[in-house]
Amino acid sequence: MATSARQRIGVLTSGGDAPGLNAVIRAVVKAASGLGWEVLGIEDGFEGLLGEKSYRVLTNSDVQGLLPRGGTILRTTNKGHFGSRRTDLPPEEDPYVQAVNAIRELGLRGLITIGGEGTQRIAMELYKLGAPVIGVPKTIDNDLAGTDRTFGFDTALQVATDAIDRLHTTAASHNRVMVLEVMGRHTGWIALHAGLAGGSDIILIPEIPFDIEIVAEKVRQREASGSTFSIVVVAEGARPRGGTEMYVSDGRLGGIGHWVGSKLEELTGKDTRVVVLGHIQRGGSPSPYDRLLSTRYGAAAVKAAQEGVFGEMVALRAQEITMVPLAEATGHLKTVRPHSDLVICGRSLGVSFGDGL
Ligand code: F6P
């Protein structure tokens, strides 16, 4: 069947990858092809809309077998040319204007932007310039506002929990302190959930600045009560009271796990080891939960395009898929509330958050 310009949509993946990106792409292609629409896969995030344009038509056969596959077949870019919009640029040099023009030239009736907060900010800027965008919330960090869950988080949680389980047996065998550094740039969702699911003794998150002496005291108390090992989970963005996040280089977070490990060894005299889980949390096959969430998001995004709902993001609220304005998703990050029930639950079981409460 010939496809007119009004029956074509685009899809792109942007920002750090997360398990489930391919599952969203698959759902978009399948749902769109059910409507007789053509899908253009824009490559390398928003960069694919610049210059010569980099895209390909995606058919049902292109997405066969994609559901369990990690990464993204469209590749992804962190921001690229799309930093904060500069108002001093002439239109021909403004990447935002170029992207909107490309969306028009390609005849897209909708552009599905799969990504985290940075991606949805770019999408909102494009929407303000007239582009028909629909966001899909992704990030292993689960810190995007407007939705209860981003896809990718559940898989990362599984990986981090598995790591804690494994560290438990080796820590107990050697009477050691094991420190696990997990991702979580500005928020402690992975550390908190995995820490509780894995039964760790100390959880350090950006939302609750910690005192290293209080952390050391927890280890000593455990020792005194006969527990000769301790498991510490620390989010990469956690910081000591009165201090700042730690960076390995130009804006790349890292180092807090090793800092906590060496301080604990010094303060407690316990043999301590540090594991930085890193990108293992982002790679590999999505969990069944993430496959399902990604599939629901992809189908809902196509439905939004069909109904002409743009400038919004698909979201999960109280187990139901709904739509929220992009402005709501990008205004602020969704952080762990220090008095939320999960934190209170942890405290009641004796988990230390390093703040002495
Ligand atoms: O996906 C979000 C995130 O996992 C952050 O927690 C982390 O700081 C960042 O990505 C690292 O990404 P990259 O190495 O791709 O810059």
Short mmCIF file of C-alpha atoms and ligand atoms in Angstrom, two decimals:
data_model
loop_
_atom_site.label_atom_id
_atom_site.label_comp_id
_atom_site.label_asym_id
_atom_site.label_seq_id
_atom_site.Cartn_x
_atom_site.Cartn_y
_atom_site.Cartn_z
CA MET A 1 0.00 0.00 0.00
CA ALA A 2 1.37 3.45 -0.87
CA THR A 3 2.02 5.51 2.24
CA SER A 4 1.16 9.19 2.21
CA ALA A 5 3.18 11.74 4.18
CA ARG A 6 0.42 12.04 6.78
CA GLN A 7 0.75 8.37 7.57
CA ARG A 8 4.40 8.32 8.55
CA ILE A 9 5.90 8.57 12.00
CA GLY A 10 9.46 8.68 13.26
CA VAL A 11 11.09 7.12 16.30
CA LEU A 12 14.46 7.83 17.89
CA THR A 13 16.43 6.82 20.97
CA SER A 14 18.51 9.41 22.80
CA GLY A 15 20.70 9.71 25.92
CA GLY A 16 22.27 6.78 27.77
CA ASP A 17 20.94 3.40 26.68
CA ALA A 18 18.69 1.27 28.86
CA PRO A 19 17.32 -2.26 28.56
CA GLY A 20 13.97 -2.05 26.77
CA LEU A 21 14.81 0.50 24.05
CA ASN A 22 14.51 -2.13 21.33
CA ALA A 23 11.29 -3.41 22.86
CA VAL A 24 9.76 0.08 22.51
CA ILE A 25 10.95 0.34 18.91
CA ARG A 26 9.39 -3.06 18.18
CA ALA A 27 6.07 -2.07 19.74
CA VAL A 28 6.01 1.23 17.81
CA VAL A 29 6.65 -0.52 14.49
CA LYS A 30 4.08 -3.25 15.12
CA ALA A 31 1.38 -0.86 16.33
CA ALA A 32 2.02 1.60 13.50
CA SER A 33 2.04 -1.08 10.84
CA GLY A 34 -1.32 -2.25 12.20
CA LEU A 35 -2.60 1.21 11.24
CA GLY A 36 -0.94 1.00 7.82
CA TRP A 37 1.64 3.65 8.76
CA GLU A 38 5.27 3.74 7.78
CA VAL A 39 7.91 4.10 10.53
CA LEU A 40 11.22 5.90 10.04
CA GLY A 41 13.89 4.98 12.57
CA ILE A 42 16.01 8.11 13.11
CA GLU A 43 19.60 7.07 13.88
CA ASP A 44 21.99 8.42 16.54
CA GLY A 45 19.31 10.27 18.49
CA PHE A 46 18.37 13.78 17.37
CA GLU A 47 21.68 13.96 15.46
CA GLY A 48 20.05 11.87 12.73
CA LEU A 49 17.82 14.84 11.91
CA LEU A 50 20.76 17.14 11.13
CA GLY A 51 22.61 17.63 7.84
CA GLU A 52 22.22 14.69 5.46
CA LYS A 53 19.80 13.03 7.90
CA SER A 54 20.37 9.49 9.01
CA TYR A 55 17.32 7.23 9.13
CA ARG A 56 15.86 4.02 7.80
CA VAL A 57 12.42 2.59 7.21
CA LEU A 58 11.55 0.00 9.85
CA THR A 59 9.22 -2.82 8.92
CA ASN A 60 7.83 -5.71 10.93
CA SER A 61 10.65 -7.93 9.73
CA ASP A 62 13.25 -5.40 10.95
CA VAL A 63 11.94 -5.73 14.49
CA GLN A 64 11.70 -9.50 14.60
CA GLY A 65 13.51 -10.86 17.66
CA LEU A 66 14.01 -7.38 19.15
CA LEU A 67 11.95 -7.83 22.31
CA PRO A 68 14.70 -9.44 24.43
CA ARG A 69 17.64 -7.61 22.84
CA GLY A 70 19.53 -4.98 24.90
CA GLY A 71 20.85 -1.69 23.52
CA THR A 72 19.19 0.12 20.62
CA ILE A 73 19.29 -0.76 16.93
CA LEU A 74 18.98 2.97 16.18
CA ARG A 75 22.04 3.84 18.27
CA THR A 76 21.96 6.79 20.64
CA THR A 77 23.80 10.01 21.42
CA ASN A 78 24.15 11.99 24.62
CA LYS A 79 22.87 15.46 23.68
CA GLY A 80 25.30 15.90 20.74
CA HIS A 81 24.49 19.26 19.12
CA PHE A 82 21.41 19.67 21.30
CA GLY A 83 22.72 21.39 24.42
CA SER A 84 20.69 24.21 25.96
CA ARG A 85 19.17 26.19 23.11
CA ARG A 86 21.15 29.25 22.13
CA THR A 87 19.03 32.19 21.10
CA ASP A 88 21.91 34.04 19.42
CA LEU A 89 22.23 31.60 16.50
CA PRO A 90 20.86 32.35 13.03
CA PRO A 91 18.15 29.78 12.06
CA GLU A 92 20.46 27.97 9.60
CA GLU A 93 22.92 27.27 12.43
CA ASP A 94 20.33 26.42 15.08
CA PRO A 95 20.15 22.61 15.45
CA TYR A 96 16.65 22.88 16.90
CA VAL A 97 15.34 24.75 13.86
CA GLN A 98 17.15 22.29 11.55
CA ALA A 99 15.57 19.35 13.35
CA VAL A 100 12.07 20.81 13.10
CA ASN A 101 12.62 21.45 9.39
CA ALA A 102 13.82 17.86 8.95
CA ILE A 103 10.71 16.52 10.70
CA ARG A 104 8.57 18.54 8.24
CA GLU A 105 10.63 17.49 5.22
CA LEU A 106 10.31 13.84 6.21
CA GLY A 107 6.54 14.30 6.50
CA LEU A 108 6.35 12.90 10.00
CA ARG A 109 2.92 13.17 11.58
CA GLY A 110 4.59 12.32 14.86
CA LEU A 111 8.08 11.82 16.28
CA ILE A 112 8.43 9.42 19.20
CA THR A 113 11.37 10.45 21.38
CA ILE A 114 12.53 7.67 23.68
CA GLY A 115 14.77 8.99 26.43
CA GLY A 116 15.28 10.46 29.85
CA GLU A 117 15.01 13.99 31.17
CA GLY A 118 17.58 15.47 28.78
CA THR A 119 15.84 13.89 25.80
CA GLN A 120 12.40 15.08 26.82
CA ARG A 121 13.77 18.60 27.33
CA ILE A 122 15.01 18.60 23.74
CA ALA A 123 11.65 17.17 22.62
CA MET A 124 9.79 19.93 24.43
CA GLU A 125 11.93 22.59 22.80
CA LEU A 126 11.14 21.06 19.40
CA TYR A 127 7.45 20.95 20.32
CA LYS A 128 7.53 24.67 21.11
CA LEU A 129 8.88 25.19 17.60
CA GLY A 130 5.96 23.25 16.13
CA ALA A 131 7.19 19.64 16.01
CA PRO A 132 4.63 16.89 16.79
CA VAL A 133 6.62 15.02 19.46
CA ILE A 134 5.55 12.28 21.87
CA GLY A 135 7.91 11.26 24.69
CA VAL A 136 8.59 7.78 26.03
CA PRO A 137 10.28 7.69 29.48
CA LYS A 138 13.53 5.77 29.69
CA THR A 139 16.36 5.61 32.22
CA ILE A 140 17.73 2.99 34.54
CA ASP A 141 17.89 5.73 37.18
CA ASN A 142 14.04 5.98 37.38
CA ASP A 143 14.42 9.70 38.09
CA LEU A 144 12.14 11.10 35.39
CA ALA A 145 9.22 13.05 36.86
CA GLY A 146 5.65 12.54 35.65
CA THR A 147 5.83 8.74 35.68
CA ASP A 148 5.99 6.14 38.43
CA ARG A 149 8.42 4.05 36.41
CA THR A 150 10.85 4.45 33.55
CA PHE A 151 11.71 1.31 31.62
CA GLY A 152 15.22 0.00 32.24
CA PHE A 153 15.02 0.51 35.99
CA ASP A 154 13.70 -2.95 36.78
CA THR A 155 16.49 -4.65 34.84
CA ALA A 156 19.17 -2.50 36.49
CA LEU A 157 17.62 -3.31 39.84
CA GLN A 158 17.84 -7.00 39.10
CA VAL A 159 21.52 -6.72 38.14
CA ALA A 160 22.36 -4.66 41.24
CA THR A 161 20.43 -7.02 43.54
CA ASP A 162 22.19 -10.02 42.04
CA ALA A 163 25.53 -8.28 42.65
CA ILE A 164 24.62 -7.71 46.33
CA ASP A 165 23.62 -11.38 46.71
CA ARG A 166 26.98 -12.42 45.31
CA LEU A 167 28.88 -9.96 47.48
CA HIS A 168 27.13 -11.32 50.56
CA THR A 169 28.62 -14.79 50.26
CA THR A 170 32.15 -13.60 49.62
CA ALA A 171 31.91 -10.89 52.33
CA ALA A 172 30.72 -13.45 54.89
CA SER A 173 33.45 -15.92 53.93
CA HIS A 174 36.22 -13.35 54.47
CA ASN A 175 34.72 -11.25 57.30
CA ARG A 176 34.96 -8.22 55.05
CA VAL A 177 33.19 -4.97 54.34
CA MET A 178 32.00 -4.91 50.74
CA VAL A 179 31.10 -1.60 49.13
CA LEU A 180 29.01 -1.68 45.95
CA GLU A 181 28.78 1.53 43.91
CA VAL A 182 25.71 1.62 41.67
CA MET A 183 24.45 4.16 39.15
CA GLY A 184 22.25 7.04 40.19
CA ARG A 185 23.59 10.39 39.13
CA HIS A 186 21.22 12.59 41.09
CA THR A 187 18.93 10.08 42.75
CA GLY A 188 19.22 6.94 44.82
CA TRP A 189 16.43 4.77 43.37
CA ILE A 190 18.70 1.90 42.30
CA ALA A 191 20.73 1.98 45.53
CA LEU A 192 17.62 2.14 47.72
CA HIS A 193 15.62 -0.58 45.94
CA ALA A 194 18.55 -2.94 45.36
CA GLY A 195 19.93 -2.26 48.83
CA LEU A 196 16.64 -3.30 50.43
CA ALA A 197 16.01 -6.18 48.03
CA GLY A 198 19.54 -7.48 48.63
CA GLY A 199 19.46 -6.98 52.41
CA SER A 200 22.39 -4.57 52.62
CA ASP A 201 23.33 -3.03 55.95
CA ILE A 202 24.11 0.50 54.81
CA ILE A 203 22.58 2.45 51.90
CA LEU A 204 24.02 5.80 50.85
CA ILE A 205 22.01 7.95 48.44
CA PRO A 206 22.30 11.53 47.10
CA GLU A 207 19.08 12.57 48.84
CA ILE A 208 20.47 11.76 52.32
CA PRO A 209 24.00 13.15 52.78
CA PHE A 210 25.93 10.83 55.08
CA ASP A 211 28.48 11.09 57.86
CA ILE A 212 31.28 8.56 57.32
CA GLU A 213 31.82 8.25 61.09
CA ILE A 214 28.18 7.16 61.48
CA VAL A 215 28.65 4.63 58.67
CA ALA A 216 31.79 3.28 60.39
CA GLU A 217 29.93 3.06 63.70
CA LYS A 218 27.28 0.87 62.05
CA VAL A 219 30.02 -1.51 60.90
CA ARG A 220 31.50 -1.58 64.41
CA GLN A 221 28.08 -2.24 65.96
CA ARG A 222 27.53 -5.16 63.61
CA GLU A 223 30.92 -6.52 64.53
CA ALA A 224 30.11 -6.17 68.24
CA SER A 225 26.86 -8.05 67.77
CA GLY A 226 28.57 -10.92 65.97
CA SER A 227 28.04 -9.98 62.31
CA THR A 228 31.58 -10.02 61.03
CA PHE A 229 30.83 -8.65 57.58
CA SER A 230 28.89 -5.65 56.21
CA ILE A 231 27.43 -4.74 52.85
CA VAL A 232 27.35 -1.08 51.82
CA VAL A 233 25.49 0.10 48.70
CA VAL A 234 26.35 3.59 47.54
CA ALA A 235 24.82 5.54 44.66
CA GLU A 236 27.43 7.17 42.42
CA GLY A 237 25.97 10.61 43.21
CA ALA A 238 25.98 10.18 47.02
CA ARG A 239 27.97 12.68 49.03
CA PRO A 240 29.23 13.17 52.56
CA ARG A 241 27.55 15.84 54.68
CA GLY A 242 28.94 19.24 53.78
CA GLY A 243 30.73 17.73 50.76
CA THR A 244 29.95 17.38 47.08
CA GLU A 245 29.59 14.53 44.56
CA MET A 246 32.84 12.97 43.37
CA TYR A 247 33.98 12.97 39.78
CA VAL A 248 36.56 10.90 37.91
CA SER A 249 36.90 13.55 35.19
CA ASP A 250 35.12 16.34 33.33
CA GLY A 251 31.57 15.86 34.59
CA ARG A 252 31.81 12.04 34.86
CA LEU A 253 30.72 10.91 38.29
CA GLY A 254 32.78 8.30 40.07
CA GLY A 255 34.99 7.67 43.04
CA ILE A 256 32.54 7.73 45.93
CA GLY A 257 32.63 3.92 46.32
CA HIS A 258 36.42 3.89 46.66
CA TRP A 259 36.35 6.90 48.99
CA VAL A 260 33.82 5.22 51.29
CA GLY A 261 35.78 1.94 51.12
CA SER A 262 39.12 3.45 52.09
CA LYS A 263 37.59 5.58 54.86
CA LEU A 264 35.81 2.56 56.33
CA GLU A 265 39.00 0.51 56.28
CA GLU A 266 40.82 3.33 58.04
CA LEU A 267 38.08 3.94 60.63
CA THR A 268 37.13 0.34 61.42
CA GLY A 269 40.31 -1.57 60.65
CA LYS A 270 38.21 -4.04 58.66
CA ASP A 271 39.44 -5.52 55.41
CA THR A 272 37.34 -3.76 52.76
CA ARG A 273 36.75 -4.28 49.05
CA VAL A 274 34.99 -2.01 46.55
CA VAL A 275 33.03 -3.01 43.44
CA VAL A 276 31.85 -0.43 40.89
CA LEU A 277 29.00 -2.00 38.95
CA GLY A 278 28.93 0.62 36.17
CA HIS A 279 27.48 -0.05 32.75
CA ILE A 280 26.71 -3.69 33.47
CA GLN A 281 23.50 -2.19 34.88
CA ARG A 282 22.61 -0.75 31.48
CA GLY A 283 23.51 -3.62 29.20
CA GLY A 284 21.87 -6.91 28.31
CA SER A 285 18.37 -8.23 27.97
CA PRO A 286 15.45 -6.40 29.61
CA SER A 287 13.56 -8.12 32.44
CA PRO A 288 10.01 -9.34 31.73
CA TYR A 289 8.69 -6.27 33.60
CA ASP A 290 10.72 -3.91 31.39
CA ARG A 291 9.72 -5.76 28.22
CA LEU A 292 6.08 -5.37 29.15
CA LEU A 293 6.40 -1.73 30.20
CA SER A 294 8.35 -0.87 27.02
CA THR A 295 5.73 -2.62 24.91
CA ARG A 296 2.89 -0.76 26.61
CA TYR A 297 4.73 2.55 26.21
CA GLY A 298 5.43 1.96 22.51
CA ALA A 299 1.82 1.04 21.75
CA ALA A 300 0.52 4.03 23.77
CA ALA A 301 2.85 6.42 21.92
CA VAL A 302 1.44 5.29 18.56
CA LYS A 303 -2.09 5.69 19.91
CA ALA A 304 -1.21 9.25 20.95
CA ALA A 305 0.04 9.97 17.43
CA GLN A 306 -3.19 8.53 16.03
CA GLU A 307 -5.26 10.77 18.32
CA GLY A 308 -3.10 13.82 17.60
CA VAL A 309 -1.85 14.17 21.20
CA PHE A 310 1.55 15.87 20.99
CA GLY A 311 3.88 17.65 23.41
CA GLU A 312 3.14 14.93 25.95
CA MET A 313 4.86 11.83 27.29
CA VAL A 314 3.42 8.39 27.89
CA ALA A 315 3.63 7.53 31.57
CA LEU A 316 2.78 4.92 34.18
CA ARG A 317 0.59 6.11 37.02
CA ALA A 318 -0.84 3.66 39.55
CA GLN A 319 -0.23 0.75 37.13
CA GLU A 320 -2.15 2.47 34.29
CA ILE A 321 -0.65 3.96 31.14
CA THR A 322 -1.54 7.61 30.75
CA MET A 323 -0.21 10.83 29.16
CA VAL A 324 1.50 13.74 30.94
CA PRO A 325 2.63 17.10 29.51
CA LEU A 326 6.35 17.15 28.67
CA ALA A 327 6.64 20.22 30.90
CA GLU A 328 5.63 18.08 33.87
CA ALA A 329 8.25 15.45 33.03
CA THR A 330 11.08 17.93 32.64
CA GLY A 331 10.50 20.58 35.29
CA HIS A 332 12.33 18.66 38.00
CA LEU A 333 13.77 15.21 38.74
CA LYS A 334 11.87 12.60 40.71
CA THR A 335 14.01 12.09 43.81
CA VAL A 336 13.74 9.70 46.75
CA ARG A 337 11.87 11.38 49.57
CA PRO A 338 13.98 10.92 52.72
CA HIS A 339 10.78 10.16 54.67
CA SER A 340 9.22 7.84 52.10
CA ASP A 341 7.93 4.47 53.22
CA LEU A 342 10.87 2.60 51.69
CA VAL A 343 13.38 4.61 53.70
CA ILE A 344 11.29 4.24 56.85
CA CYS A 345 10.98 0.51 56.17
CA GLY A 346 14.77 0.24 55.83
CA ARG A 347 15.38 2.17 59.04
CA SER A 348 12.92 -0.04 60.93
CA LEU A 349 14.95 -3.09 59.88
CA GLY A 350 18.17 -1.50 61.10
CA VAL A 351 19.51 -0.31 57.75
CA SER A 352 21.75 2.73 58.18
CA PHE A 353 21.52 5.62 55.73
CA GLY A 354 24.60 7.15 57.28
CA ASP A 355 22.71 10.05 58.84
CA GLY A 356 22.32 8.78 62.38
CA LEU A 357 18.49 8.68 62.32
O1 F6P B 1 21.51 6.30 32.38
C1 F6P B 1 21.82 7.21 33.42
C2 F6P B 1 23.20 6.91 33.88
O2 F6P B 1 23.18 5.56 34.09
C3 F6P B 1 23.71 7.63 35.12
O3 F6P B 1 23.38 7.05 36.33
C4 F6P B 1 25.19 7.66 34.88
O4 F6P B 1 25.83 8.67 35.57
C5 F6P B 1 25.26 7.88 33.42
O5 F6P B 1 24.14 7.23 32.87
C6 F6P B 1 26.54 7.45 32.78
O6 F6P B 1 26.37 7.43 31.41
P1 F6P B 1 27.53 7.56 30.32
O7 F6P B 1 28.68 6.76 30.78
O8 F6P B 1 26.90 6.99 29.10
O9 F6P B 1 27.83 9.00 30.21
#
